Amino acid sequence: MAKIIVVTSGKGGVGKTTSAAAISTGLALRGKKTVVIDFDVGLRNLDLIMGCERRVVYDLVNVIQGEAGLNQALIRDKRVENLFILPASQTRDKDALTQEGVAEILEKLKEDFDFILCDSPAGIERGAQLAMYFADEAIVVTNPEVSSVRDSDRILGLLASKTRRAERGEDPIKEHLLVTRYNPERVTSGDMLTLDDIREILAINLLGLIPESEAVLRASNQGVPVTHDISSDAGQAYSDTVSRLLGEDMPLRFHEMQRKGLLSRMFGGGRR
Amino acid sequence: MKLLEFLKRERRKSASVAKERLQIIVAHQRSQRGQPDYMPMLERELLEVIRRYVHVDDDAIQISLDSEDNCSVLELNVTLPKS
């Protein structure tokens, strides 16, 4: 039976789509049959991050409205076996998403897949609520920054009340914290919230920590999820995150400042 | 220039200010979690009624709704000024 995981945050620009792309890629690389769905109707971007923007023919709304079959809309990833993308519609408005329609699609996908990742739009409107409504687990993406942490807490409130599990009184959604754009240097200098600060305030289980990294922009430029860049800090951090999601015990990395060696201090070696 | 940097260092680190502000706002957000949508309005109107008789500050009123097995208890706390 498939697990439905929503990648959400409330605030925009914190790395939801980057994380959804990286984590779904990581899951598929480990042999899990995975589909990642873009819920950001009107502003789709997952296709671009996954590098399949030119292969979009049908989208989520087409399937909901019966204009295309689910298999016609699913895009098979070029790099990894077992990975599929269901893009959002670029043109329709958000009202095109219906709860019944989404429920039907998820039920069908559940038969075929191990993991269904829902990439939520920013905000707390319809798209975001539908992305989280049917979830079994939630990955709350948070930056070490006041507005992001506050919005994450708002989202935790919604996960506990406005979801199917909450409404039916079932086991609550399993909440995971994913801290992104973490900069240990700035933490050390006292100008960035520490990981412990964020954990203390949000009080949910930590799934992973992604350092601020040049590799992320490089990955999105190329349309290759950063998990494929295994030599990069962010790629490795996402890989660790996926391991933890699968229940493995992984020590935390990249949360402490790197001691710079003499050579890199002299020549200014940047982060890979 | 050196002096300026020295003075800056004496100032409180911005991250600890951020943490403190977040703790307060998040605690406030959580206290409102799960409440019915009409609660802020109810609180405001109750305050207006009380003010017709006594002058109280905005933060003199605390309202909370607790649900038990088959009933809900609306708890209202009003701090009146010394007359």
Coordinates of C-alpha atoms in Angstrom, one line a residue:
Chain A
M1 CA 0.0 0.0 0.0
A2 CA 1.4 3.4 -1.0
K3 CA 2.3 6.0 1.4
I4 CA 1.1 9.5 0.6
I5 CA 3.6 12.2 1.7
V6 CA 2.9 15.9 1.4
V7 CA 5.8 18.4 1.0
T8 CA 4.6 21.6 2.5
S9 CA 5.7 24.8 4.2
G10 CA 3.2 27.6 4.1
K11 CA 5.9 30.1 3.1
G12 CA 7.0 30.2 -0.5
G13 CA 10.6 30.0 -1.8
V14 CA 11.9 27.8 1.1
G15 CA 12.6 24.8 -1.1
K16 CA 9.4 22.7 -1.3
T17 CA 9.7 21.8 -5.0
T18 CA 13.5 21.3 -4.8
S19 CA 12.9 18.9 -1.9
A20 CA 10.0 17.1 -3.5
A21 CA 12.1 16.5 -6.6
A22 CA 15.2 15.5 -4.6
I23 CA 13.4 13.2 -2.2
S24 CA 11.3 11.5 -4.9
T25 CA 14.4 10.9 -7.0
G26 CA 16.2 9.5 -3.9
L27 CA 13.3 7.1 -3.2
A28 CA 13.2 5.9 -6.8
L29 CA 17.0 5.4 -6.8
R30 CA 16.4 3.0 -3.9
G31 CA 14.0 1.0 -6.0
K32 CA 10.8 2.4 -4.6
K33 CA 8.2 3.1 -7.2
T34 CA 7.5 6.7 -6.7
V35 CA 5.2 9.4 -8.3
V36 CA 5.5 13.1 -7.5
I37 CA 2.5 15.3 -8.1
D38 CA 2.6 19.1 -8.6
F39 CA -0.4 20.7 -6.8
D40 CA 0.6 24.3 -7.8
V41 CA -2.1 24.8 -10.4
G42 CA -1.4 27.9 -12.5
L43 CA 2.3 28.1 -11.4
R44 CA 3.7 24.7 -12.1
N45 CA 7.5 24.3 -11.7
L46 CA 8.1 20.8 -10.6
D47 CA 8.4 19.8 -14.3
L48 CA 11.2 22.3 -14.7
I49 CA 13.1 21.2 -11.6
M50 CA 12.7 17.5 -12.8
G51 CA 13.8 18.5 -16.3
C52 CA 10.7 17.2 -18.1
E53 CA 9.1 20.5 -19.0
R54 CA 9.1 19.7 -22.7
R55 CA 7.4 16.4 -22.3
V56 CA 4.2 17.7 -20.5
V57 CA 1.2 16.9 -22.6
Y58 CA -1.6 16.4 -20.1
D59 CA -1.8 17.4 -16.5
L60 CA -3.5 16.9 -13.2
V61 CA -6.5 19.0 -14.1
N62 CA -7.0 17.2 -17.4
V63 CA -7.1 13.9 -15.5
I64 CA -9.6 15.2 -12.9
Q65 CA -11.9 16.6 -15.6
G66 CA -11.7 13.4 -17.6
E67 CA -9.9 14.8 -20.6
A68 CA -7.1 12.4 -20.3
G69 CA -6.3 9.1 -18.6
L70 CA -4.0 9.0 -15.7
N71 CA -1.4 7.0 -17.7
Q72 CA -1.4 9.6 -20.4
A73 CA -0.6 12.3 -18.0
L74 CA 2.1 10.5 -16.0
I75 CA 5.6 11.4 -17.3
R76 CA 8.3 8.8 -16.9
D77 CA 11.6 10.1 -15.6
K78 CA 14.4 9.9 -18.1
R79 CA 17.1 9.2 -15.5
V80 CA 15.6 6.9 -12.9
E81 CA 13.5 3.9 -13.3
N82 CA 10.4 3.8 -11.1
L83 CA 9.9 7.5 -11.0
F84 CA 6.9 9.4 -12.5
I85 CA 5.8 13.0 -12.5
L86 CA 2.3 14.3 -12.6
P87 CA 2.5 17.9 -13.6
A88 CA 0.1 20.7 -12.6
S89 CA -1.9 22.6 -15.1
Q90 CA -0.4 25.9 -16.2
T91 CA -3.5 27.6 -17.4
R92 CA -6.6 26.8 -15.3
D93 CA -7.4 28.4 -12.1
K94 CA -7.2 26.7 -8.7
D95 CA -10.9 25.9 -8.5
A96 CA -10.3 23.2 -11.2
L97 CA -9.0 21.0 -8.4
T98 CA -11.7 19.1 -6.6
Q99 CA -11.4 17.0 -3.5
E100 CA -13.3 14.1 -5.2
G101 CA -11.1 14.3 -8.3
V102 CA -7.9 14.3 -6.2
A103 CA -9.2 11.4 -4.1
E104 CA -9.9 9.3 -7.2
I105 CA -6.4 9.9 -8.7
L106 CA -4.7 9.1 -5.4
E107 CA -6.7 5.9 -5.0
K108 CA -5.7 4.8 -8.5
L109 CA -2.0 5.7 -7.9
K110 CA -2.0 3.8 -4.6
E111 CA -2.5 0.5 -6.4
D112 CA 0.7 0.9 -8.5
F113 CA 3.1 2.9 -6.3
D114 CA 5.1 2.7 -3.1
F115 CA 5.3 6.4 -2.5
I116 CA 3.1 9.3 -3.7
L117 CA 4.7 12.7 -3.0
C118 CA 2.4 15.8 -3.2
D119 CA 4.3 19.0 -3.8
S120 CA 2.2 21.6 -2.2
P121 CA 1.9 25.2 -3.4
A122 CA 2.8 28.0 -1.0
G123 CA 0.0 29.5 1.1
I124 CA -2.9 27.9 2.9
E125 CA -5.5 28.1 0.0
R126 CA -7.3 25.3 -1.8
G127 CA -4.2 23.9 -3.6
A128 CA -2.2 23.6 -0.4
Q129 CA -5.2 22.2 1.5
L130 CA -5.8 19.5 -1.1
A131 CA -2.1 18.6 -1.3
M132 CA -2.2 17.8 2.4
Y133 CA -5.7 16.5 2.8
F134 CA -5.1 12.8 2.0
A135 CA -1.6 12.6 3.4
D136 CA -0.2 9.9 5.7
E137 CA 3.0 11.8 6.4
A138 CA 4.1 15.4 6.0
I139 CA 7.5 16.9 5.3
V140 CA 7.5 20.5 6.6
V141 CA 10.2 22.4 4.8
T142 CA 11.5 25.3 6.9
N143 CA 14.3 27.9 6.5
P144 CA 16.1 29.2 9.6
E145 CA 14.2 32.5 9.3
V146 CA 11.4 33.9 11.4
S147 CA 8.6 34.1 8.8
S148 CA 9.3 30.5 7.6
V149 CA 9.3 29.1 11.1
R150 CA 6.1 30.9 12.0
D151 CA 4.4 29.7 8.8
S152 CA 5.5 26.1 9.4
D153 CA 3.8 26.3 12.8
R154 CA 0.6 27.4 11.0
I155 CA 0.9 24.5 8.7
L156 CA 1.3 22.1 11.6
G157 CA -2.0 23.4 13.0
L158 CA -3.7 22.7 9.6
L159 CA -2.2 19.2 9.4
A160 CA -3.7 18.5 12.8
S161 CA -7.2 19.8 11.9
K162 CA -7.9 20.2 8.2
T163 CA -6.9 16.8 6.9
R164 CA -8.8 13.5 6.3
R165 CA -7.0 11.8 9.1
A166 CA -7.9 14.6 11.5
E167 CA -11.5 14.8 10.4
R168 CA -11.9 11.0 10.7
G169 CA -10.2 10.8 14.0
E170 CA -7.6 8.4 12.7
D171 CA -3.9 8.3 13.7
P172 CA -2.5 11.8 13.1
I173 CA -0.3 12.6 10.1
K174 CA 3.3 11.8 10.9
E175 CA 5.1 15.2 10.8
H176 CA 8.8 15.5 9.7
L177 CA 10.9 18.7 9.8
L178 CA 13.2 19.4 6.9
V179 CA 15.4 22.4 7.5
T180 CA 16.8 23.8 4.3
R181 CA 19.3 26.6 3.4
Y182 CA 21.1 26.1 6.6
N183 CA 24.3 28.1 6.9
P184 CA 26.5 26.9 9.8
E185 CA 28.8 29.9 9.4
R186 CA 26.0 32.3 10.0
V187 CA 24.7 30.2 12.9
T188 CA 28.2 30.3 14.5
S189 CA 28.3 34.1 14.1
G190 CA 24.9 34.4 15.9
D191 CA 22.9 35.7 12.9
M192 CA 21.0 32.6 12.1
L193 CA 18.6 30.5 14.1
T194 CA 20.3 27.3 15.2
L195 CA 18.9 23.9 14.3
D196 CA 18.1 23.3 18.0
D197 CA 16.2 26.6 18.1
I198 CA 14.0 25.5 15.2
R199 CA 13.4 22.1 16.7
E200 CA 12.6 23.5 20.0
I201 CA 10.0 25.9 18.6
L202 CA 8.3 23.6 16.2
A203 CA 8.7 20.5 18.4
I204 CA 8.5 17.9 15.6
N205 CA 10.8 15.1 14.6
L206 CA 13.8 16.2 12.4
L207 CA 14.0 14.3 9.1
G208 CA 16.9 16.2 7.6
L209 CA 19.1 19.2 7.3
I210 CA 20.1 20.6 3.9
P211 CA 22.9 23.2 3.9
E212 CA 22.7 26.3 1.8
S213 CA 24.5 25.1 -1.3
E214 CA 25.6 26.2 -4.7
A215 CA 24.6 22.8 -5.9
V216 CA 20.9 23.5 -5.6
L217 CA 20.8 26.4 -8.1
R218 CA 23.1 24.4 -10.4
A219 CA 20.7 21.5 -10.2
S220 CA 17.7 23.5 -11.0
N221 CA 19.5 25.3 -13.8
Q222 CA 20.0 21.9 -15.4
G223 CA 16.7 20.3 -14.5
V224 CA 18.5 17.5 -12.7
P225 CA 17.3 16.9 -9.1
V226 CA 20.2 17.6 -6.7
T227 CA 20.2 14.1 -5.4
H228 CA 22.0 13.1 -8.6
D229 CA 24.9 15.3 -7.7
I230 CA 26.3 12.9 -5.2
S231 CA 29.5 14.8 -4.7
S232 CA 27.7 17.9 -3.4
D233 CA 26.8 18.6 0.2
A234 CA 23.1 19.2 -0.6
G235 CA 22.9 16.0 -2.7
Q236 CA 24.4 13.9 0.2
A237 CA 22.1 15.7 2.7
Y238 CA 19.0 14.8 0.6
S239 CA 20.2 11.2 0.3
D240 CA 20.6 11.0 4.1
T241 CA 17.1 12.5 4.4
V242 CA 15.7 9.7 2.1
S243 CA 17.4 7.1 4.2
R244 CA 15.8 8.4 7.4
L245 CA 12.4 8.5 5.6
L246 CA 12.9 4.8 4.9
G247 CA 13.6 4.2 8.6
E248 CA 17.3 4.1 8.5
D249 CA 19.3 5.7 11.3
M250 CA 21.6 8.3 9.8
P251 CA 23.9 10.7 11.7
L252 CA 23.4 14.3 11.0
R253 CA 25.9 16.0 8.7
F254 CA 26.6 19.5 7.4
H255 CA 25.2 21.2 10.6
E256 CA 28.6 22.3 11.9
M257 CA 31.0 24.8 10.4
Q258 CA 33.8 23.3 8.4
R259 CA 37.2 24.1 9.6
K260 CA 38.9 25.7 6.6
G261 CA 42.3 24.3 5.7
L262 CA 45.2 26.6 4.9
L263 CA 44.9 26.1 1.2
S264 CA 41.2 26.8 0.9
R265 CA 41.6 29.8 3.1
M266 CA 44.3 31.1 0.8
F267 CA 42.5 30.3 -2.4
G268 CA 38.9 30.7 -1.2
G269 CA 37.6 27.2 -1.9
G270 CA 33.8 27.5 -1.9
R271 CA 31.2 24.9 -1.1
R272 CA 30.8 22.3 -3.7
Chain B
M1 CA 36.0 51.4 11.6
K2 CA 37.4 49.0 14.2
L3 CA 35.5 50.8 16.9
L4 CA 32.3 50.4 14.9
E5 CA 32.8 46.7 14.6
F6 CA 33.6 46.5 18.3
L7 CA 30.3 48.2 19.2
K8 CA 28.4 46.0 16.8
R9 CA 29.8 42.9 18.5
E10 CA 28.5 44.2 21.8
R11 CA 24.9 44.2 20.5
R12 CA 22.7 41.1 21.1
K13 CA 23.0 38.5 18.4
S14 CA 20.1 38.7 16.0
A15 CA 19.4 35.0 16.1
S16 CA 18.5 35.1 19.8
V17 CA 16.1 38.0 19.2
A18 CA 14.5 35.9 16.4
K19 CA 14.1 32.9 18.7
E20 CA 12.5 35.0 21.5
R21 CA 10.1 36.6 19.0
L22 CA 9.2 33.3 17.5
Q23 CA 8.5 31.6 20.9
I24 CA 6.0 34.3 21.7
I25 CA 4.2 34.4 18.4
V26 CA 4.1 30.6 18.1
A27 CA 2.7 30.2 21.6
H28 CA 0.0 32.7 20.7
Q29 CA -0.8 30.9 17.5
R30 CA -1.0 27.5 19.3
S31 CA -3.4 28.9 21.9
Q32 CA -5.8 29.7 19.1
R33 CA -5.4 26.3 17.3
G34 CA -8.5 24.2 17.1
Q35 CA -10.7 27.0 18.2
P36 CA -13.9 27.7 16.3
D37 CA -13.6 30.6 13.8
Y38 CA -16.0 32.8 15.8
M39 CA -13.7 33.0 18.9
P40 CA -11.8 36.2 18.0
M41 CA -15.1 38.0 17.2
L42 CA -16.7 36.7 20.4
E43 CA -13.7 37.9 22.4
R44 CA -13.9 41.4 20.8
E45 CA -17.6 41.8 21.4
L46 CA -17.4 40.6 25.0
L47 CA -14.8 43.2 25.6
E48 CA -17.1 45.9 24.1
V49 CA -19.9 44.9 26.4
I50 CA -17.6 44.9 29.5
R51 CA -16.3 48.3 28.5
R52 CA -19.8 49.8 28.6
Y53 CA -19.5 49.4 32.4
V54 CA -15.9 49.3 33.3
H55 CA -12.8 50.5 31.5
V56 CA -10.5 47.6 30.9
D57 CA -7.4 47.2 28.7
D58 CA -7.3 45.0 25.6
D59 CA -5.3 42.3 27.3
A60 CA -7.5 42.3 30.4
I61 CA -9.7 39.6 28.9
Q62 CA -8.8 36.0 28.4
I63 CA -11.1 33.6 26.8
S64 CA -10.7 29.9 26.2
L65 CA -12.8 27.0 25.0
D66 CA -12.2 23.5 26.4
S67 CA -13.9 20.5 25.2
E68 CA -14.7 17.6 27.5
D69 CA -16.5 14.4 26.8
N70 CA -19.9 15.7 25.8
C71 CA -19.8 19.4 26.6
S72 CA -17.6 22.4 25.9
V73 CA -16.7 24.9 28.6
L74 CA -16.2 28.5 27.7
E75 CA -13.9 30.1 30.2
L76 CA -13.8 33.9 30.5
N77 CA -11.2 35.7 32.7
V78 CA -11.5 39.4 33.1
T79 CA -9.1 41.4 35.1
L80 CA -10.8 44.5 36.4
P81 CA -8.8 47.6 37.4
K82 CA -8.7 48.6 41.1
S83 CA -11.5 51.0 41.7

